[in-house]
Amino acid sequence: MEQQARVAYFNEQVLPRWRMRRSDPGICYDDFVNVSPVNWVKLTQEVWFQTWEMQCTAPFPDTLEGLFAQLDFVRQAFPSNRNDFQVHIVFALPESLEDKKTCSVLLTGLFTQLNDYAMAKLYRKHPEIIQDRFYGASTVNHIALFTSLVRGDKLEVNKASGYKFNFVGMRKSYDTPDKIGLEIREGWSTNYDKFKSLMTRVVEMLGNLSRDTTYTIKASKPGNARPFTLLQHLDFMRSTQPESISLPEEEGYGARQLRYEDCDGLLYKEACRLVEVASNENRVKKIPFPQTKVTPEDKLQWVNDPPDVLYARWRKALLPWERHPVFEENTFAQQGILVARLRLKGALAHYLMGLEAERLTPDDTFVHEQVKTFFETTQLFKYL
């Protein structure tokens, strides 16, 4: 059916007698359709989007070989160029408090490193994805995530900055309350064999979590990359702040320097504008928030959350990456990162100030493209 006809059918034929499982009417009508050629696959439809979801049911595979067998079967049974796997690696945290704290801080580091790696790798190829609610760098509060894991709190999956909406999500609500899951989205690797290779490395990392062990997400890092631990990466992300975008020292900018200490406020203003552009074009999925259909009430919530997420993702490129432990004693790479960041800051300052002075026409892709160029130039993903 066409989208409009499908929604009408649901409202008239299904909704009146439907046993609602969720208060949000915008996602995953589990009782709408449940047919499948095999008994271990549950087929459901998301009404608001033209999407079918196949959920593998119990017994779930407990080995990588079993997982890959399921993935291979689904790929062959449902051939399509629009398939996108989401794999949940589910496990339980240790029972003792001290072991749980250790595991939780390591998981926080792994969650951060996985998403930073994917952001640096994919954003250089597809800059538009940073505004997609399902993709983009992790912007979560590390202390809040660690505390939630230790306490066993429900993870905030529906917030714009929540744990679900990343390349790798962190989930709960499995068969038992103490289970945690990493949700790996295939979107960051369109090559199926590379996706399976990534799954193998993530499982190995989860199976050998340690404070002092160095891990690698990329199959092979450059020879000049210094090994680092999950805690070192987490410490870098927590202890460093993105640099401000300084005003260019050129004639004509001096008077405006009294109005703006730097361009950070203008960059945030640009994030607000892009969120509004996306909402007006009904590009719901391209907005970091909300999860459901757009309503006037939803727009009121965008004042804070979505621009904050987009702004934080952009500013990932303004971090002093040359101070990351992977670049220790690598003077050549450190200088390259510094030069790339200076170019990025200069380009952003010229654009934002010109935009404010109405000398430039707004460009919905300009900031994305500049950040993309930074990741293309530095090749950060090879080191993370």
XYZ file of N, CA and C in Angstrom, residues 184-322:
417
model
N 24.645 -2.834 17.366
C 25.558 -2.458 16.280
C 24.747 -2.284 15.006
N 24.827 -1.113 14.411
C 24.093 -0.832 13.159
C 25.013 -1.062 11.969
N 24.477 -1.762 10.981
C 25.300 -2.087 9.814
C 25.657 -0.851 9.000
N 24.919 0.242 9.207
C 25.107 1.424 8.387
C 26.525 1.958 8.339
N 27.358 1.639 9.340
C 28.710 2.198 9.317
C 29.665 1.330 8.503
N 29.176 0.218 7.966
C 30.004 -0.600 7.080
C 29.104 -1.277 6.057
N 29.060 -0.742 4.858
C 28.194 -1.300 3.824
C 28.749 -2.600 3.252
N 29.998 -2.891 3.553
C 30.590 -4.156 3.126
C 30.242 -5.222 4.149
N 29.503 -6.255 3.729
C 28.978 -7.260 4.659
C 30.107 -8.010 5.365
N 31.137 -8.369 4.650
C 32.250 -9.093 5.273
C 32.959 -8.231 6.315
N 33.098 -6.937 6.040
C 33.733 -6.042 7.012
C 32.844 -5.875 8.238
N 31.535 -5.882 8.024
C 30.609 -5.791 9.150
C 30.772 -6.993 10.065
N 30.868 -8.180 9.480
C 31.070 -9.386 10.287
C 32.433 -9.352 10.985
N 33.445 -8.827 10.314
C 34.761 -8.702 10.928
C 34.701 -7.755 12.126
N 33.953 -6.660 11.973
C 33.785 -5.727 13.077
C 33.089 -6.401 14.252
N 32.041 -7.172 13.963
C 31.319 -7.870 15.022
C 32.272 -8.791 15.789
N 33.145 -9.461 15.082
C 34.097 -10.372 15.714
C 35.001 -9.626 16.683
N 35.510 -8.472 16.272
C 36.415 -7.713 17.132
C 35.682 -7.150 18.354
N 34.444 -6.692 18.166
C 33.689 -6.148 19.294
C 33.423 -7.237 20.331
N 33.039 -8.436 19.874
C 32.785 -9.545 20.798
C 34.064 -9.907 21.548
N 35.197 -9.921 20.847
C 36.468 -10.229 21.505
C 36.821 -9.169 22.544
N 36.538 -7.905 22.231
C 36.813 -6.832 23.181
C 35.937 -6.982 24.424
N 34.655 -7.297 24.218
C 33.743 -7.481 25.347
C 34.154 -8.676 26.200
N 34.683 -9.694 25.561
C 35.066 -10.894 26.296
C 36.369 -10.770 27.044
N 37.099 -9.689 26.806
C 38.410 -9.529 27.463
C 38.587 -8.121 28.013
N 37.531 -7.567 28.614
C 37.613 -6.212 29.147
C 38.632 -6.140 30.281
N 39.528 -5.191 30.174
C 40.572 -5.022 31.183
C 41.024 -3.571 31.187
N 41.454 -3.092 32.350
C 41.934 -1.717 32.462
C 43.220 -1.484 31.671
N 44.064 -2.488 31.594
C 45.404 -2.303 31.035
C 45.575 -2.853 29.620
N 44.529 -3.488 29.089
C 44.632 -4.082 27.755
C 44.333 -3.047 26.689
N 45.112 -3.066 25.611
C 44.856 -2.175 24.476
C 44.033 -2.933 23.439
N 43.111 -2.216 22.826
C 42.216 -2.825 21.852
C 42.301 -2.044 20.547
N 41.798 -2.641 19.500
C 41.721 -1.943 18.223
C 40.388 -2.233 17.573
N 39.746 -1.192 17.082
C 38.488 -1.357 16.349
C 38.794 -1.587 14.879
N 39.731 -0.802 14.367
C 40.159 -1.015 12.989
C 40.985 -2.292 12.915
N 40.817 -3.047 11.842
C 41.498 -4.334 11.715
C 43.015 -4.182 11.817
N 43.563 -3.099 11.248
C 45.011 -2.873 11.332
C 45.266 -1.372 11.369
N 45.981 -0.925 12.391
C 46.283 0.489 12.539
C 47.622 0.822 11.888
N 47.871 2.113 11.605
C 49.169 2.511 11.052
C 50.303 2.164 12.020
N 51.488 1.985 11.482
C 52.629 1.612 12.304
C 53.018 2.675 13.308
N 52.658 3.949 13.055
C 53.038 5.029 13.973
C 51.943 5.329 14.992
N 50.952 4.437 15.122
C 49.884 4.619 16.106
C 50.292 3.963 17.424
N 50.287 4.735 18.492
C 50.650 4.199 19.804
C 49.441 3.486 20.407
N 49.585 2.271 20.909
C 48.451 1.567 21.527
C 47.927 2.338 22.738
N 46.604 2.278 22.948
C 46.015 2.945 24.108
C 44.869 2.099 24.640
N 44.536 2.327 25.898
C 43.481 1.553 26.553
C 42.147 2.289 26.450
N 41.076 1.576 26.796
C 39.749 2.190 26.807
C 39.700 3.357 27.791
N 40.351 3.188 28.937
C 40.320 4.240 29.946
C 41.110 5.466 29.494
N 42.161 5.271 28.715
C 42.903 6.413 28.199
C 42.069 7.207 27.203
N 41.318 6.503 26.365
C 40.445 7.198 25.417
C 39.345 7.941 26.168
N 38.747 7.288 27.149
C 37.694 7.917 27.930
C 38.232 9.143 28.663
N 39.427 9.038 29.208
C 40.025 10.168 29.919
C 40.270 11.344 28.982
N 40.701 11.040 27.747
C 40.910 12.113 26.767
C 39.601 12.828 26.469
N 38.518 12.068 26.246
C 37.233 12.676 25.907
C 36.680 13.490 27.078
N 36.978 13.065 28.299
C 36.448 13.764 29.465
C 37.288 14.968 29.867
N 38.588 14.925 29.623
C 39.495 15.958 30.144
C 39.804 17.054 29.134
N 39.416 16.881 27.874
C 39.684 17.904 26.868
C 38.380 18.540 26.404
N 38.487 19.778 25.976
C 37.332 20.525 25.488
C 37.597 21.009 24.073
N 36.549 21.097 23.249
C 36.738 21.641 21.899
C 37.232 23.083 21.960
N 38.069 23.449 21.007
C 38.554 24.819 20.947
C 37.458 25.745 20.438
N 37.524 26.996 20.864
C 36.601 27.996 20.356
C 37.010 28.406 18.949
N 36.058 28.896 18.200
C 36.332 29.371 16.844
C 36.712 30.843 16.947
N 37.969 31.148 16.829
C 38.423 32.530 16.966
C 38.026 33.339 15.745
N 37.831 34.643 15.955
C 37.552 35.527 14.829
C 38.812 35.711 13.998
N 38.692 35.731 12.681
C 39.881 35.948 11.846
C 40.420 37.362 12.039
N 41.735 37.477 12.097
C 42.364 38.782 12.305
C 42.526 39.485 10.962
N 41.413 40.024 10.489
C 41.429 40.711 9.197
C 40.754 42.072 9.349
N 41.055 42.954 8.453
C 40.462 44.281 8.480
C 38.946 44.170 8.296
N 38.232 44.901 9.079
C 36.780 44.876 8.961
C 36.099 44.048 10.021
N 36.866 43.231 10.730
C 36.264 42.388 11.759
C 36.430 43.000 13.158
N 37.267 44.029 13.284
C 37.556 44.577 14.598
C 36.330 45.112 15.312
N 35.472 45.814 14.595
C 34.290 46.397 15.225
C 33.351 45.315 15.741
N 33.235 44.237 15.009
C 32.319 43.180 15.422
C 32.881 42.356 16.573
N 34.179 42.504 16.831
C 34.777 41.749 17.921
C 34.209 42.199 19.264
N 33.678 43.409 19.324
C 33.056 43.871 20.548
C 31.754 43.145 20.822
N 31.106 42.650 19.770
C 29.817 41.977 19.912
C 29.979 40.489 20.180
N 31.055 39.896 19.688
C 31.228 38.460 19.812
C 32.637 38.151 20.314
N 32.689 37.433 21.421
C 33.989 36.994 21.911
C 34.581 35.959 20.971
N 33.713 35.099 20.432
C 34.128 34.138 19.414
C 32.887 33.758 18.618
N 33.041 32.794 17.737
C 31.952 32.422 16.837
C 31.150 31.223 17.325
N 31.418 30.748 18.525
C 30.719 29.561 19.003
C 29.211 29.775 19.059
N 28.800 30.964 19.501
C 27.380 31.262 19.552
C 26.746 31.252 18.175
N 27.476 31.733 17.175
C 26.962 31.722 15.810
C 26.874 30.299 15.263
N 27.820 29.445 15.668
C 27.757 28.049 15.227
C 26.524 27.368 15.817
N 26.228 27.662 17.080
C 25.031 27.103 17.695
C 23.778 27.632 16.997
N 23.794 28.905 16.644
C 22.674 29.500 15.927
C 22.472 28.816 14.576
N 23.574 28.444 13.927
C 23.478 27.731 12.651
C 22.892 26.340 12.856
N 23.231 25.677 13.968
C 22.638 24.375 14.271
C 21.128 24.509 14.448
N 20.694 25.558 15.133
C 19.250 25.799 15.302
C 18.575 26.009 13.946
N 19.235 26.755 13.065
C 18.644 27.016 11.749
C 18.493 25.733 10.946
N 19.518 24.877 10.978
C 19.454 23.647 10.196
C 18.372 22.705 10.715
N 18.191 22.653 12.042
C 17.121 21.831 12.595
C 15.766 22.337 12.111
N 15.607 23.659 12.060
C 14.347 24.231 11.587
C 14.148 23.953 10.096
N 15.217 24.040 9.320
C 15.132 23.721 7.889
C 14.678 22.277 7.697
N 15.282 21.378 8.450
C 14.925 19.963 8.338
C 13.471 19.727 8.713
N 12.994 20.415 9.743
C 11.609 20.214 10.165
C 10.639 20.745 9.121
N 10.975 21.869 8.505
C 10.093 22.441 7.486
C 10.036 21.577 6.233
N 11.111 20.851 5.967
C 11.136 19.967 4.804
C 10.590 18.585 5.122
N 10.096 18.413 6.357
C 9.513 17.145 6.792
C 10.516 16.002 6.720
N 11.777 16.324 6.919
C 12.819 15.289 6.932
C 12.959 14.788 8.363
N 11.938 14.070 8.814
C 11.885 13.694 10.218
C 13.113 12.903 10.634
N 13.509 11.956 9.807
C 14.619 11.089 10.181
C 15.941 11.849 10.213
N 16.014 12.977 9.521
C 17.257 13.719 9.472
C 17.409 14.683 10.636
N 16.452 14.679 11.557
C 16.524 15.539 12.726
C 16.959 14.687 13.915
N 17.947 15.122 14.680
C 18.391 14.292 15.802
C 17.302 14.016 16.822
N 16.191 14.727 16.736
C 15.084 14.564 17.671
C 13.855 15.136 16.996
N 12.655 14.647 17.166
C 12.250 13.553 18.037
C 12.175 12.236 17.284
N 11.659 11.218 17.915
C 11.617 9.892 17.320
C 10.358 9.674 16.490
N 9.318 10.465 16.732
C 8.023 10.212 16.115
C 7.642 11.313 15.139
N 6.382 11.284 14.683
C 5.885 12.280 13.745
C 6.034 13.687 14.316
N 6.246 14.646 13.413
C 6.430 16.029 13.825
C 5.076 16.680 14.108
N 4.980 17.334 15.240
C 3.793 18.120 15.579
C 4.262 19.488 16.061
N 3.369 20.467 16.106
C 3.781 21.779 16.640
C 4.334 21.687 18.054
N 3.793 20.755 18.853
C 4.294 20.599 20.216
C 5.728 20.082 20.214
N 6.026 19.191 19.246
C 7.388 18.669 19.158
C 8.395 19.790 18.923
N 8.004 20.750 18.079
C 8.936 21.813 17.716
C 9.375 22.618 18.939
N 8.495 22.710 19.932
C 8.848 23.448 21.138
C 10.012 22.788 21.871
N 10.123 21.454 21.737
C 11.192 20.737 22.421
C 12.524 20.886 21.694
N 12.494 21.347 20.457
C 13.729 21.438 19.676
C 14.592 22.629 20.078
N 14.046 23.506 20.914
C 14.796 24.686 21.304
C 16.113 24.291 21.974
N 16.093 23.176 22.700
C 17.284 22.769 23.446
C 17.958 21.536 22.874
N 17.244 20.398 22.829
C 17.902 19.116 22.576
C 18.558 18.979 21.207
N 17.817 19.087 20.098
C 18.447 18.800 18.792
C 19.589 19.721 18.430
N 19.463 21.063 18.590
C 20.630 21.894 18.280
C 21.828 21.544 19.151
N 21.576 21.182 20.403
C 22.685 20.808 21.283
C 23.436 19.599 20.749
N 22.679 18.598 20.270
C 23.296 17.383 19.758
C 24.096 17.682 18.497
N 23.491 18.408 17.560
C 24.175 18.731 16.314
C 25.410 19.589 16.581
N 25.278 20.561 17.455
C 26.394 21.437 17.816
C 27.539 20.628 18.428
N 27.203 19.706 19.325
C 28.236 18.880 19.963
C 28.921 17.972 18.953
N 28.177 17.465 17.982
C 28.777 16.607 16.964
C 29.745 17.391 16.097
N 29.368 18.590 15.683
C 30.284 19.424 14.914
C 31.571 19.668 15.693
N 31.424 19.973 16.976
C 32.584 20.366 17.771
C 33.519 19.211 18.091
N 33.126 17.990 17.743
C 34.063 16.871 17.854
C 35.311 17.134 17.015
N 35.148 17.835 15.892
C 36.295 18.130 15.029
C 37.195 19.197 15.633
N 36.694 19.943 16.618
C 37.480 21.013 17.233
C 38.213 20.553 18.486
N 38.124 19.252 18.807
C 38.898 18.730 19.929
C 40.393 18.754 19.598
N 41.246 18.914 20.595
C 42.700 18.874 20.354
C 43.173 17.431 20.174
N 42.787 16.828 19.048
C 43.068 15.413 18.822
C 44.555 15.089 18.864
N 45.401 16.080 18.609
C 46.842 15.808 18.626
C 47.320 15.413 20.029
